CSV table of C-alpha atoms in Angstrom, one decimal:
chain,number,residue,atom,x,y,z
J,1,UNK,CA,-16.8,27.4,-47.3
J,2,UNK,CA,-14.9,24.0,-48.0
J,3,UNK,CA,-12.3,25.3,-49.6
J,4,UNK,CA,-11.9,28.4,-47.2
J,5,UNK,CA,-11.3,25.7,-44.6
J,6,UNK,CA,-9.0,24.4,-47.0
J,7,UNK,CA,-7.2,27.7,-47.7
J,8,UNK,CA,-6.8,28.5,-44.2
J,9,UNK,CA,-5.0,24.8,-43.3
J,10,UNK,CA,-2.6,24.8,-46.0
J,11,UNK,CA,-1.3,28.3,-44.6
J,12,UNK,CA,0.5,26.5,-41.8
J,13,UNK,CA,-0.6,25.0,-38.3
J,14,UNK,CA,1.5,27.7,-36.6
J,15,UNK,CA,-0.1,30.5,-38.8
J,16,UNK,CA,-3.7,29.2,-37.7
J,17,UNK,CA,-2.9,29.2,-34.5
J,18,UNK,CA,-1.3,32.4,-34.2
J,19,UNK,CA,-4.4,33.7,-35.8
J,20,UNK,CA,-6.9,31.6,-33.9
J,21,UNK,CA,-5.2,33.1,-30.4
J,22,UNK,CA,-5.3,36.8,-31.8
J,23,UNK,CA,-9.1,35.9,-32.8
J,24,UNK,CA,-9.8,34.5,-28.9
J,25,UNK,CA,-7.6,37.3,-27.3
J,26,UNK,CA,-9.4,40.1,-28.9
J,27,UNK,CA,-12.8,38.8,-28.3
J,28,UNK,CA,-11.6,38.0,-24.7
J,29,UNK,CA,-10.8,41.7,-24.1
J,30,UNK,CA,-13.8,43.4,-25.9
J,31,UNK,CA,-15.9,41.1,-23.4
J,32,UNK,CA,-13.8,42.6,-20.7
J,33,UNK,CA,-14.5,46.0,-21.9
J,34,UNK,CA,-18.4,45.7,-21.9
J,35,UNK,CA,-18.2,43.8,-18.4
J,36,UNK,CA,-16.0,46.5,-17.0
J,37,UNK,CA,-18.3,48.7,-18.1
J,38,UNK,CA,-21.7,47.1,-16.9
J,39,UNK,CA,-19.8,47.0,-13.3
J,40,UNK,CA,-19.4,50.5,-13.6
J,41,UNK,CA,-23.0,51.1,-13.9
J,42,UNK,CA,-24.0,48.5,-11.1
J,43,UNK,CA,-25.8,46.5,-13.5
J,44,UNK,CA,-23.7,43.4,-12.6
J,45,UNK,CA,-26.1,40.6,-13.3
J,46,UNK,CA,-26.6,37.2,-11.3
J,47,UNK,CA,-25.2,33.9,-11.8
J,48,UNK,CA,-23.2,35.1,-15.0
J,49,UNK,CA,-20.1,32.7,-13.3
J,50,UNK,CA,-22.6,29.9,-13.6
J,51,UNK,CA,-22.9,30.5,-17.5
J,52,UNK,CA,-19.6,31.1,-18.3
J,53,UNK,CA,-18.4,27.8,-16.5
J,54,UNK,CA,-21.5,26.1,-18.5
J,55,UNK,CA,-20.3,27.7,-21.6
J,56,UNK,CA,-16.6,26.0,-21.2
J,57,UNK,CA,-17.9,22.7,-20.0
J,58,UNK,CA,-19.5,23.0,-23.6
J,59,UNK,CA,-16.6,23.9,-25.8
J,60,UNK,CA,-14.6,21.3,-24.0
J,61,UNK,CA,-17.2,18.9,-24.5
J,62,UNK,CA,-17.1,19.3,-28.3
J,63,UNK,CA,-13.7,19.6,-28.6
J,64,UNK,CA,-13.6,16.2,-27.0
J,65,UNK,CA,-15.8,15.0,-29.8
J,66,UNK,CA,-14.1,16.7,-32.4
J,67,UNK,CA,-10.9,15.0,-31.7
J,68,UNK,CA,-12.1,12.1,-31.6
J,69,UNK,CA,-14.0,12.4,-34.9
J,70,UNK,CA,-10.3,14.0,-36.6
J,71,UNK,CA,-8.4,11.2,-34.7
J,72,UNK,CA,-10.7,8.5,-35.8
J,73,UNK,CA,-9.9,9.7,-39.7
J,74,UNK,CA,-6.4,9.9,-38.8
J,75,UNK,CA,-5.8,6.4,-37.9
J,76,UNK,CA,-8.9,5.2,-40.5
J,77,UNK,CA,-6.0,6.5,-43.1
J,78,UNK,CA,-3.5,5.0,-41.7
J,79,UNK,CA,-5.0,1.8,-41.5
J,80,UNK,CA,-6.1,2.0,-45.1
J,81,UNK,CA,-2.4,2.2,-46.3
J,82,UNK,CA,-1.4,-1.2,-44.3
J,83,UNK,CA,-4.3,-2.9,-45.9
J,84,UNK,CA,-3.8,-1.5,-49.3
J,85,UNK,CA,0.1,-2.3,-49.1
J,86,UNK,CA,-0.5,-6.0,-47.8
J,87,UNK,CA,-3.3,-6.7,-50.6
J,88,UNK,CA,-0.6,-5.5,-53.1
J,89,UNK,CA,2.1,-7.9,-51.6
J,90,UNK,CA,-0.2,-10.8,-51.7
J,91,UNK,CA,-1.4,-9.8,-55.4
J,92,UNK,CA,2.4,-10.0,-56.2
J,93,UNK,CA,3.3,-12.8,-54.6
J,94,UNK,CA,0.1,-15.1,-56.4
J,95,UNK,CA,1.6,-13.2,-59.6
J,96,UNK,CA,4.8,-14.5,-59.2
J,97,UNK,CA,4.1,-18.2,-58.3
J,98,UNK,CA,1.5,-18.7,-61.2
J,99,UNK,CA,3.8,-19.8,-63.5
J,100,UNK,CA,2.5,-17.4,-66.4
J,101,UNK,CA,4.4,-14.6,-68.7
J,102,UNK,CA,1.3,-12.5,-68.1
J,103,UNK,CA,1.9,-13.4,-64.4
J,104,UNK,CA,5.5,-11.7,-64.4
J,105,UNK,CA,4.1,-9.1,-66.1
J,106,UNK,CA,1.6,-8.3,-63.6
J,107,UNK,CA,3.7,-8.7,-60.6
J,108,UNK,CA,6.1,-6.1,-62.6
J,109,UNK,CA,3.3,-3.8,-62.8
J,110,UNK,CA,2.9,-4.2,-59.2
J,111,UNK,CA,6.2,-3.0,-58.3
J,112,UNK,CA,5.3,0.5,-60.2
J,113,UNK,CA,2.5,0.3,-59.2
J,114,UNK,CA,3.5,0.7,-55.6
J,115,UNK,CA,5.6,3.3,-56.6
J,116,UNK,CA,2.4,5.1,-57.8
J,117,UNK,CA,0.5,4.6,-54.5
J,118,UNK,CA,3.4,6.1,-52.6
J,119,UNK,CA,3.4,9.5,-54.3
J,120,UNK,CA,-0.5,9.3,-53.7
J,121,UNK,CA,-0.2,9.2,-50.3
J,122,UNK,CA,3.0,11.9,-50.3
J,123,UNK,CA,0.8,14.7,-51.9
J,124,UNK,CA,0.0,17.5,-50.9
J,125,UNK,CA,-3.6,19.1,-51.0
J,126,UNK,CA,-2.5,21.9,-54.1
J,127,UNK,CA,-0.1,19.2,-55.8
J,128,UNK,CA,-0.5,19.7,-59.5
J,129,UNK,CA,0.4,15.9,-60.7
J,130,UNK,CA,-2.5,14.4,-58.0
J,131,UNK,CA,-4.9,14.3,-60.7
J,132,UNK,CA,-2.3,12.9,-63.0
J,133,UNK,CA,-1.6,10.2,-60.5
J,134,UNK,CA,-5.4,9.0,-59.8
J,135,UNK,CA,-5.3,8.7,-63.9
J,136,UNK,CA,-2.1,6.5,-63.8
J,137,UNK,CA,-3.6,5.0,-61.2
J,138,UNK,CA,-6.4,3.8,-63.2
J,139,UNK,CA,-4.7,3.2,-66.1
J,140,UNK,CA,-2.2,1.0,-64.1
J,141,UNK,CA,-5.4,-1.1,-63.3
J,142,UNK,CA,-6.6,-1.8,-66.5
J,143,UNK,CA,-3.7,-2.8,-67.8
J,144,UNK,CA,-3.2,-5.6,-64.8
J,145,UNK,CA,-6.9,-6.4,-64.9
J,146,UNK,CA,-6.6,-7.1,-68.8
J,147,UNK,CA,-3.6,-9.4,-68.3
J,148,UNK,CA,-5.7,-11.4,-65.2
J,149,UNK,CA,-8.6,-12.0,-67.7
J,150,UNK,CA,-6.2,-13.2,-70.3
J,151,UNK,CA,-5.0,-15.8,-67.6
J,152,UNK,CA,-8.4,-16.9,-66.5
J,153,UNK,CA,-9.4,-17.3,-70.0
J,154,UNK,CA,-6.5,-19.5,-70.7
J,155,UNK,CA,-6.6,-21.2,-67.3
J,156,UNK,CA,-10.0,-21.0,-65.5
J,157,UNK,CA,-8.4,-23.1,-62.4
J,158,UNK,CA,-8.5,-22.1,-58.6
J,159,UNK,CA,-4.6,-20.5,-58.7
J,160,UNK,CA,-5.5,-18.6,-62.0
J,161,UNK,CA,-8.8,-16.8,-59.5
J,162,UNK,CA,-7.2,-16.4,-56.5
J,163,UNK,CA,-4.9,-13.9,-58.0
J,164,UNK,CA,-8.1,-11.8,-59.9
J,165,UNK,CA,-9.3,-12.2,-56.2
J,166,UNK,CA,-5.9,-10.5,-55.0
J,167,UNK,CA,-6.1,-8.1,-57.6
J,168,UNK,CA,-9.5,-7.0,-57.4
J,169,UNK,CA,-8.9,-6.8,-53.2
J,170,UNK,CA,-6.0,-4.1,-54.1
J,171,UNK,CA,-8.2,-2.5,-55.9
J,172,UNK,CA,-10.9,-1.9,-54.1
J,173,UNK,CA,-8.6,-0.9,-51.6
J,174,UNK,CA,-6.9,1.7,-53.5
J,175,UNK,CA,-10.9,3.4,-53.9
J,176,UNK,CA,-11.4,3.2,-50.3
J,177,UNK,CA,-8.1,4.9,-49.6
J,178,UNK,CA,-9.1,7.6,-52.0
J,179,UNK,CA,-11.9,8.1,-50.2
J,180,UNK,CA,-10.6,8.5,-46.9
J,181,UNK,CA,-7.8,10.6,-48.3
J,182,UNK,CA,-10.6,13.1,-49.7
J,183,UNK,CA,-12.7,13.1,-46.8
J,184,UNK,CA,-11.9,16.1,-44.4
J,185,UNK,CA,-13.6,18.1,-41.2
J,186,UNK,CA,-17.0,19.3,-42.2
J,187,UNK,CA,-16.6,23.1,-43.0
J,188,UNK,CA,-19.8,23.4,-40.5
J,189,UNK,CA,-17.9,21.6,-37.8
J,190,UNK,CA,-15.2,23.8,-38.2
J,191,UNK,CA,-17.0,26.9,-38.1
J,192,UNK,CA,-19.3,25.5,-35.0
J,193,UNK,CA,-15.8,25.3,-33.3
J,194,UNK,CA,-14.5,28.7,-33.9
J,195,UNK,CA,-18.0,30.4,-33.1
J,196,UNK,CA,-18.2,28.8,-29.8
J,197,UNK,CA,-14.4,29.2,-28.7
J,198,UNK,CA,-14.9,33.2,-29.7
J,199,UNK,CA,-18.2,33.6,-27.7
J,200,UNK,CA,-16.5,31.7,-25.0
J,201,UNK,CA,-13.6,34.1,-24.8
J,202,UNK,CA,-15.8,36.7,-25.2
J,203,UNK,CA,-18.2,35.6,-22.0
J,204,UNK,CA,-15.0,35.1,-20.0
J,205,UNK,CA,-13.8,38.5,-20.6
J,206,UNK,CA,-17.2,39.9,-19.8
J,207,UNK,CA,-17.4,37.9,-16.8
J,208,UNK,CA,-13.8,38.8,-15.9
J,209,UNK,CA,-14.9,42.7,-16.1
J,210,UNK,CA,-17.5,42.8,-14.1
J,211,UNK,CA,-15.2,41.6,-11.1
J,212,UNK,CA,-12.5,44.0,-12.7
J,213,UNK,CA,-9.6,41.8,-12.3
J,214,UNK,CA,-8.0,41.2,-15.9
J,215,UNK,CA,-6.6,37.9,-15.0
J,216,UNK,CA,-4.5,38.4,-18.6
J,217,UNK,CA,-1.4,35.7,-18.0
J,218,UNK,CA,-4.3,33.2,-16.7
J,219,UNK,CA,-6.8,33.9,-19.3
J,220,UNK,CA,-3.7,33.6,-22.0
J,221,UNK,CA,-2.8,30.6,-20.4
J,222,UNK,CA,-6.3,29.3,-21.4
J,223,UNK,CA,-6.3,30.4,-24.7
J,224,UNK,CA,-2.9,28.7,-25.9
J,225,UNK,CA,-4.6,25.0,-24.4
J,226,UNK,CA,-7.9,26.2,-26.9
J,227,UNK,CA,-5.6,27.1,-29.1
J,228,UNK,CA,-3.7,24.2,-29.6
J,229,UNK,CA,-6.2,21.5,-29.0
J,230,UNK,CA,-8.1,22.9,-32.2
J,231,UNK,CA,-4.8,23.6,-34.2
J,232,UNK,CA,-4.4,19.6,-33.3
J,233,UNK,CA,-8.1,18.7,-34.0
J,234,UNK,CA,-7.3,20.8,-37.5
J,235,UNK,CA,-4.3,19.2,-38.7
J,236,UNK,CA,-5.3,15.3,-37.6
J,237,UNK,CA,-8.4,16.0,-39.8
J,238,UNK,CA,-6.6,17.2,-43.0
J,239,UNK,CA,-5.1,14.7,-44.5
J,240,UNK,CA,-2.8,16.3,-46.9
J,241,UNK,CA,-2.0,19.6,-45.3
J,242,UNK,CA,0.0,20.2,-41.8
J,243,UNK,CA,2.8,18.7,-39.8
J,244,UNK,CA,0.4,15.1,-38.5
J,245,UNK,CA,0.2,13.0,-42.0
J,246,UNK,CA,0.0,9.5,-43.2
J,247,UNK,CA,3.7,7.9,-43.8
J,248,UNK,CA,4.4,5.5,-47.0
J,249,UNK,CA,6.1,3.3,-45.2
J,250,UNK,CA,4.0,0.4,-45.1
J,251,UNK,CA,4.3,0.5,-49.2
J,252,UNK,CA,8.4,1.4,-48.7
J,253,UNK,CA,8.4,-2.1,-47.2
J,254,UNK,CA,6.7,-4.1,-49.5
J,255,UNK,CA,8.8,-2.7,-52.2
J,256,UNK,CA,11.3,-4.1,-50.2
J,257,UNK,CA,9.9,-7.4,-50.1
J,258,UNK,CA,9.5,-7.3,-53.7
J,259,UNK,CA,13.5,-7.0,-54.3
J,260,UNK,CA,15.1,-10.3,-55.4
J,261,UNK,CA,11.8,-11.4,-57.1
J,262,UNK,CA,10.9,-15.3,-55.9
J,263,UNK,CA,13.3,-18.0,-55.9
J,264,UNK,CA,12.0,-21.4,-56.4
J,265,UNK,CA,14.4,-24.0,-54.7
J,266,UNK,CA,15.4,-27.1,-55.4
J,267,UNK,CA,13.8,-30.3,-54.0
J,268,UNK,CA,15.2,-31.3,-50.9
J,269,UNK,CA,17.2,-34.8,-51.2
J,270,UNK,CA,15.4,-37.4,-49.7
């Protein structure tokens, strides 16, 4: 069911919605079949305005929540990559001041590094080198993390720990951006929404046939707001499919930052 979710994401945000709105419109105009039909019998039943308006306080109740929950990933993404980015700046700046080959070493690692992390975050969902690049990744790591403990052996002194400190931080951070990259809208949620919108449309059609008056531009009207609030909710919960995705920037600029390397100056004449 995962994947399907998946499946139908990467098809485009403008080809789920045009088939979410066909989905809503025709379940809209069957209900107004059957409730043109129950008028016709006189078997119009009491209070079904009452349901129908409880039935859309619902959905737009959820779909509150669901945003929300999509929205809260969004920006728990986007936060992840500033973090990540900054720990790898620091990491490369304590590489660069220890005064160490394996030191240089390290904070040229970092700059590829970074290089890495930013086609991590550029991939898409069906990329065929994302795999490759979680394994670089890793490998990148070890290599840096063997060069730290060479250092620390060598040197067990405060400067020699704050960068395995700075190191290890990066790291860490680079799992729990993985994470929140991999993590996407339960498939239950998903489906929740979807079954609710149609039986929604489909009330609102019944209850639209019962008074026989279509209301079509109105009831349309209605379903491109559904329509795009949940393409929205969709495509802020993805995180590597649709239009609304996590920039690299944050890593861009501390590439940046890395150019020119560090220049020690001379002491200032007394």
């Amino acid at each position: 069911m995962e994947n399907l979710v998946q499946e139908i994401a990467a098809a485009g945000a403008l080809a789920f919605a045009a088939a979410l709105f066909l989905v809503q419109a025709t379940a809209r105009e069957v209900g107004y079949i059957f409730g043109h039909r129950a008028a016709d019998q006189e078997a119009t039943p009491e209070g079904v305005g009452v349901v129908v308006g409880g039935m859309l306080g619902l959905l737009a109740f959820v779909l509150a929540l669901t945003l929300s929950f999509a929205s809260a990933r969004h920006q728990e993404r986007r936060d992840g990559t500033l973090a990540e980015a900054n720990a790898i700046g620091t990491a490369w700046l304590r590489a660069q001041a220890i005064g160490h080959p394996r030191g240089t070493e390290i904070a040229r690692l970092l700059e590829d590094y970074t290089r890495v992390r930013i086609d991590f975050v550029r991939a898409d969902l069906h990329s065929p080198g994302l795999d490759g690049l979680t394994a670089r990744t890793n490998a990148m790591q070890s290599e840096m993390w063997g060069h730290v403990t060479a250092i620390v052996r060598e040197r067990p002194d405060p400067v020699a720990t704050a960068l395995m400190a700075a190191l290890n931080e990066a790291f860490d951070l680079a799992m729990a951006e993985r994470f929140a990259f991999s993590f996407t809208m339960p498939p239950q949620l998903f489906w929740l929404l979807i079954g609710m919108t149609t039986l929604t449309m489909a009330a609102l059609g019944y209850q639209l046939g019962l008074r026989r008056r279509p209301l079509r531009i109105l009831s349309f009207l209605l379903l491109a707001m559904w329509t795009a609030t949940m393409t929205v909710i969709l495509d802020l919960g993805a995180a590597r499919v649709g239009d609304i995705r996590v920039g690299a920037g944050v890593y861009e600029w501390t590439l940046q930052g890395f150019e020119g390397g560090v220049a020690v100056p001379p002491l200032p004449g007394r």
